[in-house]
XYZ file of C-alpha atoms in Angstrom:
472
model
C 164.033 118.517 81.300
C 163.211 120.981 78.397
C 158.684 118.729 77.894
C 155.478 119.201 78.953
C 153.594 116.000 79.961
C 149.878 117.189 78.452
C 149.613 114.059 76.614
C 146.152 113.051 75.089
C 143.896 110.412 74.914
C 141.133 111.041 73.970
C 141.299 108.225 71.922
C 142.879 105.897 74.742
C 139.734 106.512 77.529
C 136.798 107.417 75.579
C 134.718 104.929 75.609
C 133.862 102.191 78.107
C 135.550 99.655 76.426
C 138.726 100.366 75.618
C 140.998 97.891 73.604
C 145.234 97.325 74.926
C 147.022 99.974 72.165
C 151.129 99.986 71.736
C 153.162 102.882 71.058
C 152.942 104.429 67.432
C 155.566 106.352 67.525
C 159.510 105.583 66.521
C 162.037 106.248 69.492
C 164.872 107.823 68.853
C 167.796 109.283 70.285
C 167.224 112.944 71.220
C 171.001 115.643 70.301
C 170.825 118.517 72.058
C 172.180 121.308 71.362
C 175.566 123.233 72.328
C 173.380 125.337 74.841
C 176.709 126.151 77.102
C 177.539 129.412 78.107
C 180.059 131.277 76.441
C 183.456 131.666 77.474
C 184.827 135.203 78.184
C 188.477 137.264 78.203
C 188.568 140.765 79.801
C 191.708 142.945 79.226
C 191.861 146.229 81.533
C 191.357 148.936 79.678
C 192.646 152.244 81.532
C 191.977 155.889 80.972
C 193.567 156.873 77.925
C 190.945 159.306 75.655
C 192.220 157.238 73.383
C 189.859 153.783 73.592
C 191.030 150.919 71.329
C 189.085 147.438 70.147
C 187.277 145.572 72.750
C 187.309 141.749 71.417
C 184.355 139.325 72.849
C 185.421 135.871 72.980
C 182.742 132.772 72.618
C 182.159 129.687 72.067
C 179.018 129.287 71.604
C 178.464 129.881 67.466
C 176.227 132.429 66.839
C 174.951 133.764 64.234
C 176.334 137.083 63.998
C 179.908 138.148 64.966
C 181.567 138.744 68.139
C 183.859 141.185 67.424
C 182.562 144.498 69.430
C 183.829 148.067 69.178
C 183.891 150.110 72.131
C 183.137 153.300 72.672
C 183.858 156.642 70.306
C 182.477 159.804 69.291
C 181.783 159.535 65.854
C 181.686 163.103 63.714
C 178.572 161.515 61.144
C 174.755 162.584 61.877
C 176.373 164.478 65.175
C 176.439 160.851 66.649
C 177.879 160.034 70.208
C 179.641 157.019 72.354
C 179.048 155.116 68.947
C 179.525 151.129 70.260
C 179.136 148.794 66.861
C 179.110 144.923 66.098
C 180.547 143.883 63.271
C 180.005 147.318 61.979
C 175.632 147.482 62.711
C 175.016 149.804 65.589
C 173.675 148.501 68.876
C 174.320 151.593 71.001
C 174.304 155.750 70.410
C 172.995 159.038 70.722
C 172.718 162.584 69.047
C 171.218 164.849 70.877
C 167.334 165.629 70.589
C 166.176 167.575 68.006
C 163.209 168.678 70.188
C 163.784 172.135 70.742
C 160.831 174.630 72.137
C 160.796 176.325 68.378
C 160.638 172.956 66.656
C 157.423 172.874 65.266
C 155.144 169.191 67.708
C 156.279 166.741 66.638
C 154.257 163.398 67.470
C 156.241 160.359 68.367
C 156.362 158.591 65.359
C 157.576 161.266 62.775
C 160.086 162.489 65.995
C 160.854 158.585 65.491
C 161.511 158.862 62.067
C 162.992 161.673 61.787
C 166.015 160.715 64.009
C 167.061 157.898 61.593
C 166.404 159.505 59.189
C 169.299 162.208 59.988
C 171.575 159.274 61.046
C 171.331 157.489 57.947
C 175.517 157.485 57.880
C 175.120 155.526 61.080
C 172.269 153.077 60.640
C 172.983 152.532 57.062
C 168.923 152.841 56.506
C 168.839 154.813 53.477
C 164.746 153.858 53.728
C 163.434 153.906 57.013
C 159.978 154.810 56.725
C 160.427 151.697 54.543
C 162.747 149.286 57.216
C 161.494 149.888 60.103
C 158.058 149.413 61.693
C 157.092 150.881 64.445
C 156.025 147.842 67.501
C 155.393 149.161 70.295
C 155.464 153.009 72.958
C 155.398 154.121 75.653
C 156.394 156.173 78.030
C 157.306 156.018 81.746
C 156.479 158.415 85.267
C 160.492 159.920 83.586
C 158.909 161.053 80.780
C 161.140 159.363 79.097
C 158.922 158.052 75.771
C 160.462 153.800 74.531
C 159.655 153.026 71.544
C 160.672 149.625 69.848
C 160.649 149.166 65.962
C 161.819 146.248 63.761
C 164.076 145.499 60.926
C 162.947 144.574 57.752
C 164.084 144.333 54.411
C 161.846 144.375 51.134
C 158.745 143.865 53.017
C 160.567 140.877 55.250
C 161.067 141.117 58.813
C 164.980 140.566 59.212
C 165.235 137.659 61.752
C 166.720 139.214 65.763
C 167.006 142.656 64.398
C 165.102 144.540 66.971
C 165.853 148.814 68.247
C 164.726 150.492 71.002
C 164.456 154.239 70.835
C 164.472 156.401 73.488
C 163.088 160.368 73.710
C 164.279 162.168 76.678
C 164.096 165.839 76.731
C 166.951 166.609 75.306
C 168.849 163.423 73.538
C 167.891 159.597 71.737
C 169.715 156.973 72.729
C 169.323 154.394 70.685
C 169.981 150.515 71.160
C 169.208 147.481 69.411
C 170.495 145.967 66.807
C 170.064 147.022 63.278
C 171.964 144.201 60.961
C 173.844 145.706 57.508
C 172.086 143.108 54.770
C 173.699 142.721 51.223
C 171.511 144.258 48.560
C 171.614 141.398 46.034
C 169.761 139.379 48.825
C 167.011 137.402 47.090
C 163.386 138.194 48.437
C 161.875 136.127 47.014
C 161.829 132.410 47.757
C 161.973 129.333 45.696
C 160.449 127.582 47.700
C 156.617 127.571 49.322
C 156.271 126.926 53.028
C 154.202 123.808 52.706
C 157.403 123.268 50.861
C 159.848 124.063 53.646
C 157.222 122.414 56.317
C 157.445 118.429 55.001
C 161.545 119.418 54.963
C 161.319 119.948 58.866
C 158.650 117.020 59.533
C 161.130 114.730 58.027
C 163.911 115.786 60.611
C 161.922 115.747 63.084
C 161.586 112.155 62.421
C 164.851 111.380 63.638
C 164.958 113.270 66.382
C 161.528 112.675 67.942
C 158.157 111.676 68.441
C 155.931 113.074 65.170
C 152.157 112.399 65.610
C 148.737 114.059 64.883
C 147.851 115.965 67.621
C 143.870 115.579 68.492
C 141.040 118.444 68.125
C 141.597 118.621 72.000
C 145.178 118.692 72.158
C 145.070 121.279 69.644
C 142.599 123.389 71.398
C 144.816 122.899 74.733
C 147.866 124.561 72.135
C 146.107 126.829 70.643
C 147.738 125.537 68.398
C 146.969 123.908 63.882
C 149.431 123.551 62.834
C 152.853 124.752 62.680
C 154.259 128.113 61.746
C 156.050 129.439 59.008
C 156.794 132.471 58.366
C 159.219 134.014 55.996
C 162.479 136.066 57.684
C 165.900 137.470 56.916
C 167.834 134.871 58.838
C 171.903 135.506 59.414
C 171.892 137.486 55.748
C 169.672 134.329 53.986
C 166.406 134.313 53.297
C 164.358 131.485 54.910
C 160.827 130.552 56.554
C 161.563 130.610 60.032
C 158.801 127.284 61.407
C 157.098 126.246 64.348
C 156.903 122.912 64.677
C 154.748 121.355 67.278
C 155.403 117.370 66.378
C 153.607 116.334 69.790
C 152.004 117.203 72.796
C 155.508 117.236 74.105
C 158.007 119.779 72.305
C 157.990 123.050 69.987
C 161.175 122.900 67.505
C 162.187 126.261 65.264
C 163.359 125.634 62.485
C 165.265 127.949 59.989
C 165.387 126.809 56.244
C 166.963 127.871 53.570
C 164.091 129.043 50.707
C 165.122 129.159 48.483
C 168.529 125.718 48.741
C 166.744 124.287 51.048
C 168.776 123.967 53.667
C 168.325 123.522 56.714
C 169.981 126.760 58.874
C 168.989 126.012 62.150
C 167.431 124.429 64.703
C 166.814 124.160 68.203
C 164.080 122.235 70.775
C 162.377 125.373 72.309
C 159.838 123.119 74.586
C 160.286 125.717 77.748
C 159.264 123.405 80.421
C 159.607 123.567 84.602
C 159.325 120.174 85.453
C 158.156 118.934 88.378
C 156.985 119.736 91.455
C 155.735 118.332 94.606
C 152.240 120.219 96.354
C 150.951 119.884 99.928
C 146.429 119.088 99.620
C 143.670 117.986 101.436
C 142.228 114.416 100.462
C 138.397 113.258 100.932
C 139.033 112.373 103.993
C 140.590 115.489 105.382
C 144.293 113.828 105.223
C 147.147 116.351 104.300
C 148.472 114.919 101.714
C 151.833 115.064 99.590
C 151.418 115.041 96.196
C 153.560 114.916 92.478
C 152.674 117.474 89.747
C 154.173 119.115 86.747
C 155.063 123.008 86.219
C 154.674 124.138 82.871
C 154.812 128.365 82.065
C 153.257 129.467 85.137
C 150.828 126.236 85.289
C 150.902 123.187 87.017
C 148.435 120.315 86.705
C 148.619 116.794 88.477
C 151.128 114.803 85.910
C 153.437 112.817 87.928
C 156.586 111.719 85.945
C 158.607 111.572 89.041
C 158.593 107.589 88.733
C 161.260 104.952 87.808
C 158.846 104.354 85.293
C 159.120 107.254 83.476
C 160.445 107.204 79.787
C 161.150 111.070 78.722
C 162.162 109.767 75.374
C 158.445 108.467 74.675
C 157.075 110.946 76.754
C 155.594 107.741 79.374
C 154.992 106.286 82.729
C 153.512 109.569 83.714
C 150.728 109.379 86.633
C 147.995 111.807 85.856
C 144.906 112.555 87.145
C 142.282 113.382 84.722
C 138.662 114.984 85.311
C 135.268 113.770 83.399
C 133.250 117.237 84.278
C 130.233 115.010 85.341
C 130.406 112.914 82.207
C 129.683 109.251 81.428
C 131.805 107.438 80.006
C 129.841 107.107 76.646
C 129.866 110.724 75.775
C 133.114 111.317 77.983
C 134.340 115.333 77.603
C 137.271 115.002 80.385
C 139.685 118.071 80.374
C 142.805 118.366 82.006
C 143.500 119.287 86.026
C 145.435 122.426 86.426
C 146.324 125.499 89.362
C 148.430 128.018 88.624
C 149.779 128.453 92.274
C 149.312 124.446 92.353
C 147.103 124.189 95.204
C 144.083 122.273 94.656
C 140.916 122.266 96.415
C 139.377 119.481 93.798
C 139.832 116.763 96.372
C 138.055 113.953 94.080
C 141.306 114.510 92.581
C 143.777 114.921 95.311
C 142.303 111.614 96.020
C 142.901 109.671 93.078
C 146.250 110.760 92.525
C 148.017 109.931 96.107
C 146.446 106.834 95.678
C 147.022 105.770 91.963
C 151.597 106.860 92.954
C 150.953 103.963 96.612
C 149.269 100.914 94.593
C 151.889 101.710 92.020
C 154.955 101.640 94.718
C 153.257 98.809 96.083
C 153.258 96.987 92.783
C 157.240 98.304 92.241
C 158.052 97.220 95.149
C 156.473 94.174 96.179
C 156.635 92.357 92.549
C 159.244 94.846 91.384
C 156.856 95.361 88.320
C 157.026 98.306 85.818
C 154.099 99.962 85.611
C 150.326 98.070 85.691
C 151.721 96.649 82.081
C 155.088 95.755 83.480
C 156.077 97.646 80.418
C 155.753 101.706 82.014
C 153.089 102.551 80.592
C 150.392 105.633 81.873
C 148.278 105.349 85.421
C 145.236 106.954 84.388
C 142.488 108.329 86.531
C 139.510 109.496 86.495
C 137.442 111.325 88.184
C 133.333 113.152 88.634
C 132.875 110.147 86.224
C 129.077 110.493 85.881
C 126.235 107.803 85.171
C 125.017 107.655 80.850
C 121.804 109.829 82.551
C 123.755 112.620 84.092
C 123.553 111.003 87.988
C 125.620 110.060 89.959
C 127.857 107.361 89.831
C 128.323 104.925 92.828
C 131.093 102.654 91.015
C 134.301 102.530 90.395
C 135.999 100.221 87.719
C 138.768 99.414 85.278
C 138.286 99.764 81.718
C 141.196 98.340 80.384
C 142.577 101.578 80.577
C 142.072 103.957 83.020
C 140.442 104.147 86.971
C 136.420 105.907 86.755
C 135.382 107.287 90.080
C 132.196 108.362 90.067
C 130.826 110.428 93.534
C 129.066 108.175 94.716
C 125.316 108.505 96.073
C 122.833 106.937 98.379
C 125.067 104.397 99.271
C 128.265 105.576 98.695
C 130.740 108.560 99.424
C 133.377 109.844 96.328
C 134.682 106.215 95.477
C 138.128 108.192 94.960
C 139.030 108.916 99.010
C 139.410 105.111 99.553
C 143.141 103.467 99.371
C 141.420 99.565 98.256
C 139.302 100.708 95.847
C 141.654 102.449 93.492
C 145.003 99.038 93.648
C 141.258 97.185 93.418
C 140.909 98.262 90.134
C 144.328 99.221 89.326
C 145.220 94.675 90.541
C 142.281 94.708 87.942
C 144.604 95.965 85.577
C 147.746 93.715 86.720
C 145.578 90.702 85.910
C 144.310 92.525 82.345
C 148.090 91.943 82.201
C 148.998 88.867 83.052
C 146.881 85.412 83.648
C 143.650 88.236 81.373
C 141.260 85.830 83.205
C 137.795 85.801 81.802
C 135.453 88.341 83.512
C 132.420 85.997 84.089
C 132.032 82.510 86.413
C 134.996 81.427 87.902
C 137.244 82.502 85.858
C 136.093 86.289 87.061
C 135.259 85.159 90.886
C 139.263 84.886 90.804
C 139.825 87.903 89.184
C 137.897 89.811 92.043
C 139.745 87.414 94.483
C 143.547 88.468 93.101
C 141.619 92.651 93.200
C 140.569 92.754 96.617
C 143.894 90.630 97.791
C 145.629 93.968 95.939
C 143.213 96.438 97.800
C 144.267 95.023 101.398
C 147.903 94.177 100.627
C 147.910 98.138 99.612
C 145.321 99.117 101.860
C 146.928 97.938 105.317
C 144.943 99.163 107.981
C 142.470 96.631 108.370
C 141.044 93.332 105.901
C 138.231 95.467 104.485
C 137.019 96.764 101.903
C 136.077 100.019 100.595
C 135.317 100.743 104.108
C 136.500 104.806 104.005
C 133.848 104.914 101.043
C 130.692 103.472 102.507
C 128.412 105.416 104.106
C 127.606 103.664 107.421
C 123.755 104.372 108.088
C 123.981 101.563 104.905
C 125.900 99.446 106.390
């Protein structure tokens, strides 16, 4: 599953009194690109000196020809071992011009001199205008590797990158140079905003489109859709990177004159759900569900039956309130670079939330707290309004908030029955919705206590794992 489960709940948990909100996003069935690997057929090449052309057969829709010319000797430009693809070189080598009697030249001078002397092969007639050096590296063998990008009339040619490997006596070219029609238009007929709107309209039919909050944008280092003019498949196009939501990134190529969508694909790279072992507040080693995305682990559990990958809902998520109160909440995602977790309050809250979910699922076949596959949110390290440690835990209609205790209590996330009690309030509010005062309020608390005892079955006590015995 190619989804990053990083959802923001800034609007959901930023105050003490949340209203239950529905999902305003339209559910669409996503169609995946054909990512099946190409099928290949092979020919046996004899040791005849006259090598023939080989053909690479693939069922993948490459934007370039798959006819491959295998090595041959070229008399042009003193080039040897030329391999071409659709008339464009992808490999060749040439004796180096760096002789002892030759005037010393810089790496860049040698690079452009090479392409000046191989114009017949590369069809690059203005190398200094058509190639831009992007990286230079010299390895421990003394070979200098220069990476460059091809441009056409100042516009980047998508996928046309190359290396020149400069050895002591030979220079070796690898990469791709596109042979372009000189009649290609280099000025767009539409502006980038028009192209972005075309992408936005198309994405509405493929996935969930939402406005990202400031905190989500900060996390993703993303402010708005990014666009760049490129030459793509022989056409002037806008290359657009678009994040329709916190999970996905899509790539589009829109013809800058006809407005046609030339190509698009879901560029979301995710590694998926994982499992970690970590100690909770009671010193017990727990197995918890986490999520790996691009080298970073998050306290997200998307492994339960309630998870809906289309809507990105049904997540058991644990966040850090960073010792702020719910009236001035400044939460953050809890992350790890190696799937080890030292924040024991978060481990307890995350583990206990799953236990409570499992009880309600197995006992009542309940699809999350709201019975509609909603997320289960927990926030640890919640403080009082004055910044003091909070000796309480509560359900506010959307999430469970855990204080770190104080004089009378240890951190409240350490008690399974406290978690079940608070989530039990969520069950009541999504069913009978008892008013929280007088007799209905007492019944509300009673049901929450019963749920707490049913999930934490060691005894009939409530909160025994977090009270300080000196006071109880």
